Structures are given as structure tokens and as C-alpha cells.
PDB file of C-alpha atoms in Angstrom:
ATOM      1  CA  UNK A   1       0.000   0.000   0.000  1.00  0.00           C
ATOM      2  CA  UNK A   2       2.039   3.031  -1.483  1.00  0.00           C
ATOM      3  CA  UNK A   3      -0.811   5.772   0.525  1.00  0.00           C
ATOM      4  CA  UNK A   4       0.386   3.557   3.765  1.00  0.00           C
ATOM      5  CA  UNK A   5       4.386   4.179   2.824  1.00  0.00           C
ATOM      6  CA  UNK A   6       4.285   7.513   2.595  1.00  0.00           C
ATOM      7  CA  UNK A   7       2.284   8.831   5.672  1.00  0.00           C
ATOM      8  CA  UNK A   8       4.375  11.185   7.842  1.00  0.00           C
ATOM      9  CA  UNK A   9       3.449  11.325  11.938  1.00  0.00           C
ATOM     10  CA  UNK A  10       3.628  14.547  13.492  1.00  0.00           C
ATOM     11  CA  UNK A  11       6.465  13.462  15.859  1.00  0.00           C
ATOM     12  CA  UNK A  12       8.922  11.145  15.885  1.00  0.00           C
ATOM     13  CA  UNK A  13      11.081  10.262  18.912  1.00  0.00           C
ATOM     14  CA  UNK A  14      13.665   6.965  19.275  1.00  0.00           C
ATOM     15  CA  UNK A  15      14.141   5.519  22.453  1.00  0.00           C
ATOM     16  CA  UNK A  16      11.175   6.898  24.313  1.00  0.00           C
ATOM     17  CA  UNK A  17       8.947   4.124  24.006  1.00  0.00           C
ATOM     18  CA  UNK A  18       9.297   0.273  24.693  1.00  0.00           C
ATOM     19  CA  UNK A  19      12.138  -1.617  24.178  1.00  0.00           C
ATOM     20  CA  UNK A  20      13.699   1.107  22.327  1.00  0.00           C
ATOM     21  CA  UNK A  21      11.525   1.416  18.964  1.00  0.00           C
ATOM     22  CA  UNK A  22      10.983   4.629  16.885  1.00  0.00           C
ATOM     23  CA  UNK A  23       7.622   5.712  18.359  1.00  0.00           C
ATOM     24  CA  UNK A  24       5.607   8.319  15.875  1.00  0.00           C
ATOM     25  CA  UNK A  25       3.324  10.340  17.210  1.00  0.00           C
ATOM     26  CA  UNK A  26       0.574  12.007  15.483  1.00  0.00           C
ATOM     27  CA  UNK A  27      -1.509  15.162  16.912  1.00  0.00           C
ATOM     28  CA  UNK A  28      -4.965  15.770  16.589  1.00  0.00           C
ATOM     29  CA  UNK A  29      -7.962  18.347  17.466  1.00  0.00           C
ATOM     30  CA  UNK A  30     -11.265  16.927  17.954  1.00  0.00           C
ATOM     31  CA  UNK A  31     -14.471  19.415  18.772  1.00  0.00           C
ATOM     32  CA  UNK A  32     -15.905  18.660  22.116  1.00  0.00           C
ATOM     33  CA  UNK A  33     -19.264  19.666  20.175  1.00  0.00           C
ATOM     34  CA  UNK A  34     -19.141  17.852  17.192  1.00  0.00           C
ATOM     35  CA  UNK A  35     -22.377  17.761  15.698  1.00  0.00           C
ATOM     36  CA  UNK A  36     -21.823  14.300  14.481  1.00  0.00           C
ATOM     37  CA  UNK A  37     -21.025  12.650  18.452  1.00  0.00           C
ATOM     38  CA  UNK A  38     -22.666  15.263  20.207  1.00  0.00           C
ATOM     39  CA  UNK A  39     -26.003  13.162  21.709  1.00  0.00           C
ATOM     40  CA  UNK A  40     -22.686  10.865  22.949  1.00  0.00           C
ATOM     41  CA  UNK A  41     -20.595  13.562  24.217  1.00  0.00           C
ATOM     42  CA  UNK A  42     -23.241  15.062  26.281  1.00  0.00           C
ATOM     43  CA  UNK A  43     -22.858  11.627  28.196  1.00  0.00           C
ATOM     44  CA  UNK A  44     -19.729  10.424  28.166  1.00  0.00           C
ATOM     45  CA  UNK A  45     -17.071  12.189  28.852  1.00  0.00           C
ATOM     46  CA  UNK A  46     -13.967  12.387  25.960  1.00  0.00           C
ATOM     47  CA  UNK A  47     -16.037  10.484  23.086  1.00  0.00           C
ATOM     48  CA  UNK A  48     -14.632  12.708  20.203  1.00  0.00           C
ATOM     49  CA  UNK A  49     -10.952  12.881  21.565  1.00  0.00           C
ATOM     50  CA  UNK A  50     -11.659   8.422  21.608  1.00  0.00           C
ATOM     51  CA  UNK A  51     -13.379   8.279  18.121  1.00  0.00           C
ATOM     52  CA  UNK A  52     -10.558  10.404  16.889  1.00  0.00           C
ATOM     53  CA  UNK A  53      -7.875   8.656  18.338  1.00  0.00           C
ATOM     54  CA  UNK A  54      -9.138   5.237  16.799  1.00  0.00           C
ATOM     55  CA  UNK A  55      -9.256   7.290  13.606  1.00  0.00           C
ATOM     56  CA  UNK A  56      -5.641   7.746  13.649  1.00  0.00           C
ATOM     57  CA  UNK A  57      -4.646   4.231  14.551  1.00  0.00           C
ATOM     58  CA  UNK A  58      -6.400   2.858  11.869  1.00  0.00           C
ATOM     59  CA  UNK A  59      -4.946   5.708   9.251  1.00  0.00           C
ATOM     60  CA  UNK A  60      -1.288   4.633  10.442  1.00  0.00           C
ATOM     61  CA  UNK A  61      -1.848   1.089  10.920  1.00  0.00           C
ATOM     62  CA  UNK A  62      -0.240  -0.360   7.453  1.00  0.00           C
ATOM     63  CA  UNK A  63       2.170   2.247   7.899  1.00  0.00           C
ATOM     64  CA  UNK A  64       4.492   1.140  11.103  1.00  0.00           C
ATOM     65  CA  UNK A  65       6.278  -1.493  11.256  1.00  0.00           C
ATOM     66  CA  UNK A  66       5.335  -3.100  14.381  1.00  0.00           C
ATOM     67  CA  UNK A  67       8.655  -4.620  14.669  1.00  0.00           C
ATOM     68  CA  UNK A  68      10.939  -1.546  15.034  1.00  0.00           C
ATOM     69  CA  UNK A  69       8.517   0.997  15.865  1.00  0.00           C
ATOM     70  CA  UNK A  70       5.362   2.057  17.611  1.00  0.00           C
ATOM     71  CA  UNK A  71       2.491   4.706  17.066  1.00  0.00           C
ATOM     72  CA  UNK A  72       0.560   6.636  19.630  1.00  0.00           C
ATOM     73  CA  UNK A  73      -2.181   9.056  18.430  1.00  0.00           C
ATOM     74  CA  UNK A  74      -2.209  12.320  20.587  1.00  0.00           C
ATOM     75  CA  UNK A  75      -6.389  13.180  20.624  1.00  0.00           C
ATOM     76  CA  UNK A  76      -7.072  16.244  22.329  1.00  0.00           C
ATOM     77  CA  UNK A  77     -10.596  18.350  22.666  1.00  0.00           C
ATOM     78  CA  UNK A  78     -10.890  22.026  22.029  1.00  0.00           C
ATOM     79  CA  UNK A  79     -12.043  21.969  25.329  1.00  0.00           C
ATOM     80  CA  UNK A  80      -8.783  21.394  26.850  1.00  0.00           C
ATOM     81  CA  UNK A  81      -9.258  17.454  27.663  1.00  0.00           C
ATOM     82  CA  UNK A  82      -6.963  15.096  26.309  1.00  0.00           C
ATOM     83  CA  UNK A  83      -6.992  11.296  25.630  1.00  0.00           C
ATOM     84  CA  UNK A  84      -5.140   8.922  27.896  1.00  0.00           C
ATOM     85  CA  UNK A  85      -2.470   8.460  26.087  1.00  0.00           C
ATOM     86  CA  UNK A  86      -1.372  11.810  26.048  1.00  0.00           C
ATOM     87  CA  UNK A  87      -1.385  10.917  29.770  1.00  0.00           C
ATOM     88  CA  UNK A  88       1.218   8.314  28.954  1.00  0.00           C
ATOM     89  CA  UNK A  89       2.969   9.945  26.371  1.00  0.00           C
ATOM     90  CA  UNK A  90       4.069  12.544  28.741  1.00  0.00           C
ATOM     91  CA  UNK A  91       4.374   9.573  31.533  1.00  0.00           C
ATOM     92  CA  UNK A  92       7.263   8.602  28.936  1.00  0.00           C
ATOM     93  CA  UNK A  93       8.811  11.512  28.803  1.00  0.00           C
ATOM     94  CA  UNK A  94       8.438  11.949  32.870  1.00  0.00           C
ATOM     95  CA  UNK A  95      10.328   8.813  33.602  1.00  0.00           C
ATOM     96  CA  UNK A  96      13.370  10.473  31.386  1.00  0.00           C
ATOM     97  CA  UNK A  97      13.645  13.154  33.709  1.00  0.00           C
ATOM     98  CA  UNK A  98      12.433  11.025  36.970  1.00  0.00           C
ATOM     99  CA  UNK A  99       9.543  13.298  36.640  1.00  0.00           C
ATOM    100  CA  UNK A 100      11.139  16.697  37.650  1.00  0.00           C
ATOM    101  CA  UNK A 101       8.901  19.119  36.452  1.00  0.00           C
ATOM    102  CA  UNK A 102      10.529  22.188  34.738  1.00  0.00           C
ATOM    103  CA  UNK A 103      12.170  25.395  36.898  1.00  0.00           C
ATOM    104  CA  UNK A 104       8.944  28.003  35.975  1.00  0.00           C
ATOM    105  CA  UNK A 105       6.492  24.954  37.836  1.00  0.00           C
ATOM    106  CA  UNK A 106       4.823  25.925  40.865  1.00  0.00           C
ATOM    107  CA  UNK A 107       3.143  24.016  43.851  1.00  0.00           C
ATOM    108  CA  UNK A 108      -0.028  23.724  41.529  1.00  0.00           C
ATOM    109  CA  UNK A 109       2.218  21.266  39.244  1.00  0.00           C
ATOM    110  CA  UNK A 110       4.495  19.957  41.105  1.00  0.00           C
ATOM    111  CA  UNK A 111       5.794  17.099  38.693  1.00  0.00           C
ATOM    112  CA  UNK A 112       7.003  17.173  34.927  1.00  0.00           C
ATOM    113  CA  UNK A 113       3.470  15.430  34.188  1.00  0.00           C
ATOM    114  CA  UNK A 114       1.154  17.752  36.141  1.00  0.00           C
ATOM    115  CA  UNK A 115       3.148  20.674  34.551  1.00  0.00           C
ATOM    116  CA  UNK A 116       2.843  19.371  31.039  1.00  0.00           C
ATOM    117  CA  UNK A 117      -0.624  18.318  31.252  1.00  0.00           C
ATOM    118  CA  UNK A 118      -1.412  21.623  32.812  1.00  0.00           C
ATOM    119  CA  UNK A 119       0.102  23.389  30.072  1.00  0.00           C
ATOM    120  CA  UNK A 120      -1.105  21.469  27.221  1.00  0.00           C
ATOM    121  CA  UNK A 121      -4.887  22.375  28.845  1.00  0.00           C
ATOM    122  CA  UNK A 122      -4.297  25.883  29.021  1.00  0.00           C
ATOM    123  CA  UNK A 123      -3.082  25.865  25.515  1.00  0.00           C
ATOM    124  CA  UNK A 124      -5.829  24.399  23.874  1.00  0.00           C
ATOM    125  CA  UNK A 125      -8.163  26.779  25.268  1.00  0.00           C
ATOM    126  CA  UNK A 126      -6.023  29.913  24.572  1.00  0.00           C
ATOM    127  CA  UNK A 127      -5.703  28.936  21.080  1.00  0.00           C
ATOM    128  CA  UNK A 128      -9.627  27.763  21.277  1.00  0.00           C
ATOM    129  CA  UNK A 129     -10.318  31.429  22.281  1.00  0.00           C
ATOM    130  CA  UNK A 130      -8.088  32.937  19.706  1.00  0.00           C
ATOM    131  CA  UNK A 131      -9.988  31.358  17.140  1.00  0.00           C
ATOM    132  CA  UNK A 132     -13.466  32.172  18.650  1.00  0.00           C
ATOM    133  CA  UNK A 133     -12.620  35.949  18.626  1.00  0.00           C
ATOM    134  CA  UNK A 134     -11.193  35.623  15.307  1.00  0.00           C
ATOM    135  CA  UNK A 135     -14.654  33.841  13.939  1.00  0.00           C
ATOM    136  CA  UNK A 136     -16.035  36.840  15.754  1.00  0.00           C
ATOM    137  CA  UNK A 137     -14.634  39.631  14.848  1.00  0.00           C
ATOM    138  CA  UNK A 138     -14.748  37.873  10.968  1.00  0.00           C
ATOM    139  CA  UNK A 139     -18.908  37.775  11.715  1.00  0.00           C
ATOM    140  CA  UNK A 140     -18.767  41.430  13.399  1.00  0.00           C
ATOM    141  CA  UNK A 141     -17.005  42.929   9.846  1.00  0.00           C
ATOM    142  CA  UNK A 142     -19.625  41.088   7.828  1.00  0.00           C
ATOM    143  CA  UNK A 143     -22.399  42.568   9.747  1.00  0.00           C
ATOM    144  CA  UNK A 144     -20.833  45.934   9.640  1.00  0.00           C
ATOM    145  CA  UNK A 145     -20.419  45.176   5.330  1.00  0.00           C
ATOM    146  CA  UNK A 146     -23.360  43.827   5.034  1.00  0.00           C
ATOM    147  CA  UNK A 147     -25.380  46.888   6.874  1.00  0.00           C
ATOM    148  CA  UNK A 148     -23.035  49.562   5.056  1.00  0.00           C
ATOM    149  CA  UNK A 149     -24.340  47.901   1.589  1.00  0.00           C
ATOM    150  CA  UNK A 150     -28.467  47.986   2.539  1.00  0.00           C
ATOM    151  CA  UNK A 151     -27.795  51.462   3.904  1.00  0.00           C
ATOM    152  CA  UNK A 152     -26.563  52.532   0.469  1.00  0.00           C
ATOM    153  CA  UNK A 153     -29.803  51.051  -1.248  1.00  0.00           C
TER     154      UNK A 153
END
């Protein structure tokens, strides 16, 4: 399968994972309100960060060799939840640094995993924010257009 072949992951990090393999690592954004899961969502907490993380095992699937490497999908929400195996993603990366968390942490994250989790959460909705004003302030300008041409009629 030639599609298979040629599909990059995100990340790619050797060492990290078991017994030494290549693990890739590919990201992904799932809306917490997804029309399509939403009836779902309302009930179960994380159902669009799990649908979208099986969609990205099955999209790499043909492409690792299971041999030599290893593939962890990174699902997050827009609402700032993540999938569990972000959780042990950055549980990998803790045990590399016997979970010292980073000098800017604080007693509210006192480990490199409560600091990284923290800070991948905060991101999310930052950037989820940023892109609500944007839609926004996109909807305000139309508006303003829109009146400023049925004035002129």
C-alpha cells in the first residue's frame, strides 16, 4: 500500500517508548461539540478525543512497522481534555527526567506530568479562544459590510 508508505506522523522520537523502537506520534484536534457525536458527548465524557484517536490508529496502521517501531495518536478536545495516552505519552517523557517538572512549575504542578498536562490544557483553550474571537470579529465585519451595503440602497 504506497498511501500507507508515505504517511508522515507529526512526531517522531527513538528511544522513548518500549524496548527502544521509533515511536511516531501524530496530533490531533477533535471538537468537544461535534455535531456528528454530540447526543454521545453530552454523556460520556472524551467520546470525540476516543473516536478520533481510533481514527488515527487505523490511518497509520499499514504504515508502522510493528517490529521496530510504535504509534501513539495524541487526541485532544478544544475543550482542553486530552486522551489517555497523552497521559502516557508525557508519563514517557516523565520517567526520562524522573519526573522533575521544569524550573517556571509551581506548587499547583508539582511534577514534569502535572506541569505538562497543565500546560497542554491551558493551551488548547487559549488557542480555542483565539480562534473564537477571530470567527467573531470575521462575523462582526460582515455585519458591519453587510449593513453599510443595505444602507446605500
Amino acid at each position: 500500500n504506497e498511501r500507507a508508505k508515505s504517511l508522515r506522523s507529526d512526531v517522531s522520537v527513538k528511544g522513548i517508548g518500549e524496548n527502544g523502537k521509533r515511536t511516531h506520534f501524530d496530533l490531533t484536534i477533535a471538537s468537544h461539540s461535534s455535531k456528528q457525536h454530540f447526543k454521545r458527548a453530552c454523556q460520556q465524557p472524551l467520546v470525540n478525543a476516543n473516536v478520533a484517536s481510533v481514527g488515527k490508529i487505523a490511518k497509520y496502521k499499514d504504515s508502522i512497522n510493528k517490529e521496530t517501531e510504535a504509534f501513539i495518536p495524541l487526541a485532544f478536545e478544544a475543550s482542553g481534555a486530552f486522551h489517555g495516552d497523552v497521559l502516557r505519552v508525557l508519563g514517557l517523557f516523565a520517567r526520562a527526567v524522573d519526573n522533575k517538572p521544569p524550573s517556571q512549575a509551581n506548587w499547583v504542578t508539582p511534577s514534569y506530568t502535572s506541569y505538562w498536562s497543565t500546560r497542554l490544557s491551558c493551551c488548547l483553550w487559549r488557542e480555542t479562544a483565539m480562534g473564537l474571537l477571530s470567527l467573531g470579529n470575521a462575523a462582526w465585519k460582515h455585519n458591519q459590510s453587510s449593513r453599510a451595503q443595505t444602507q446605500q440602497w
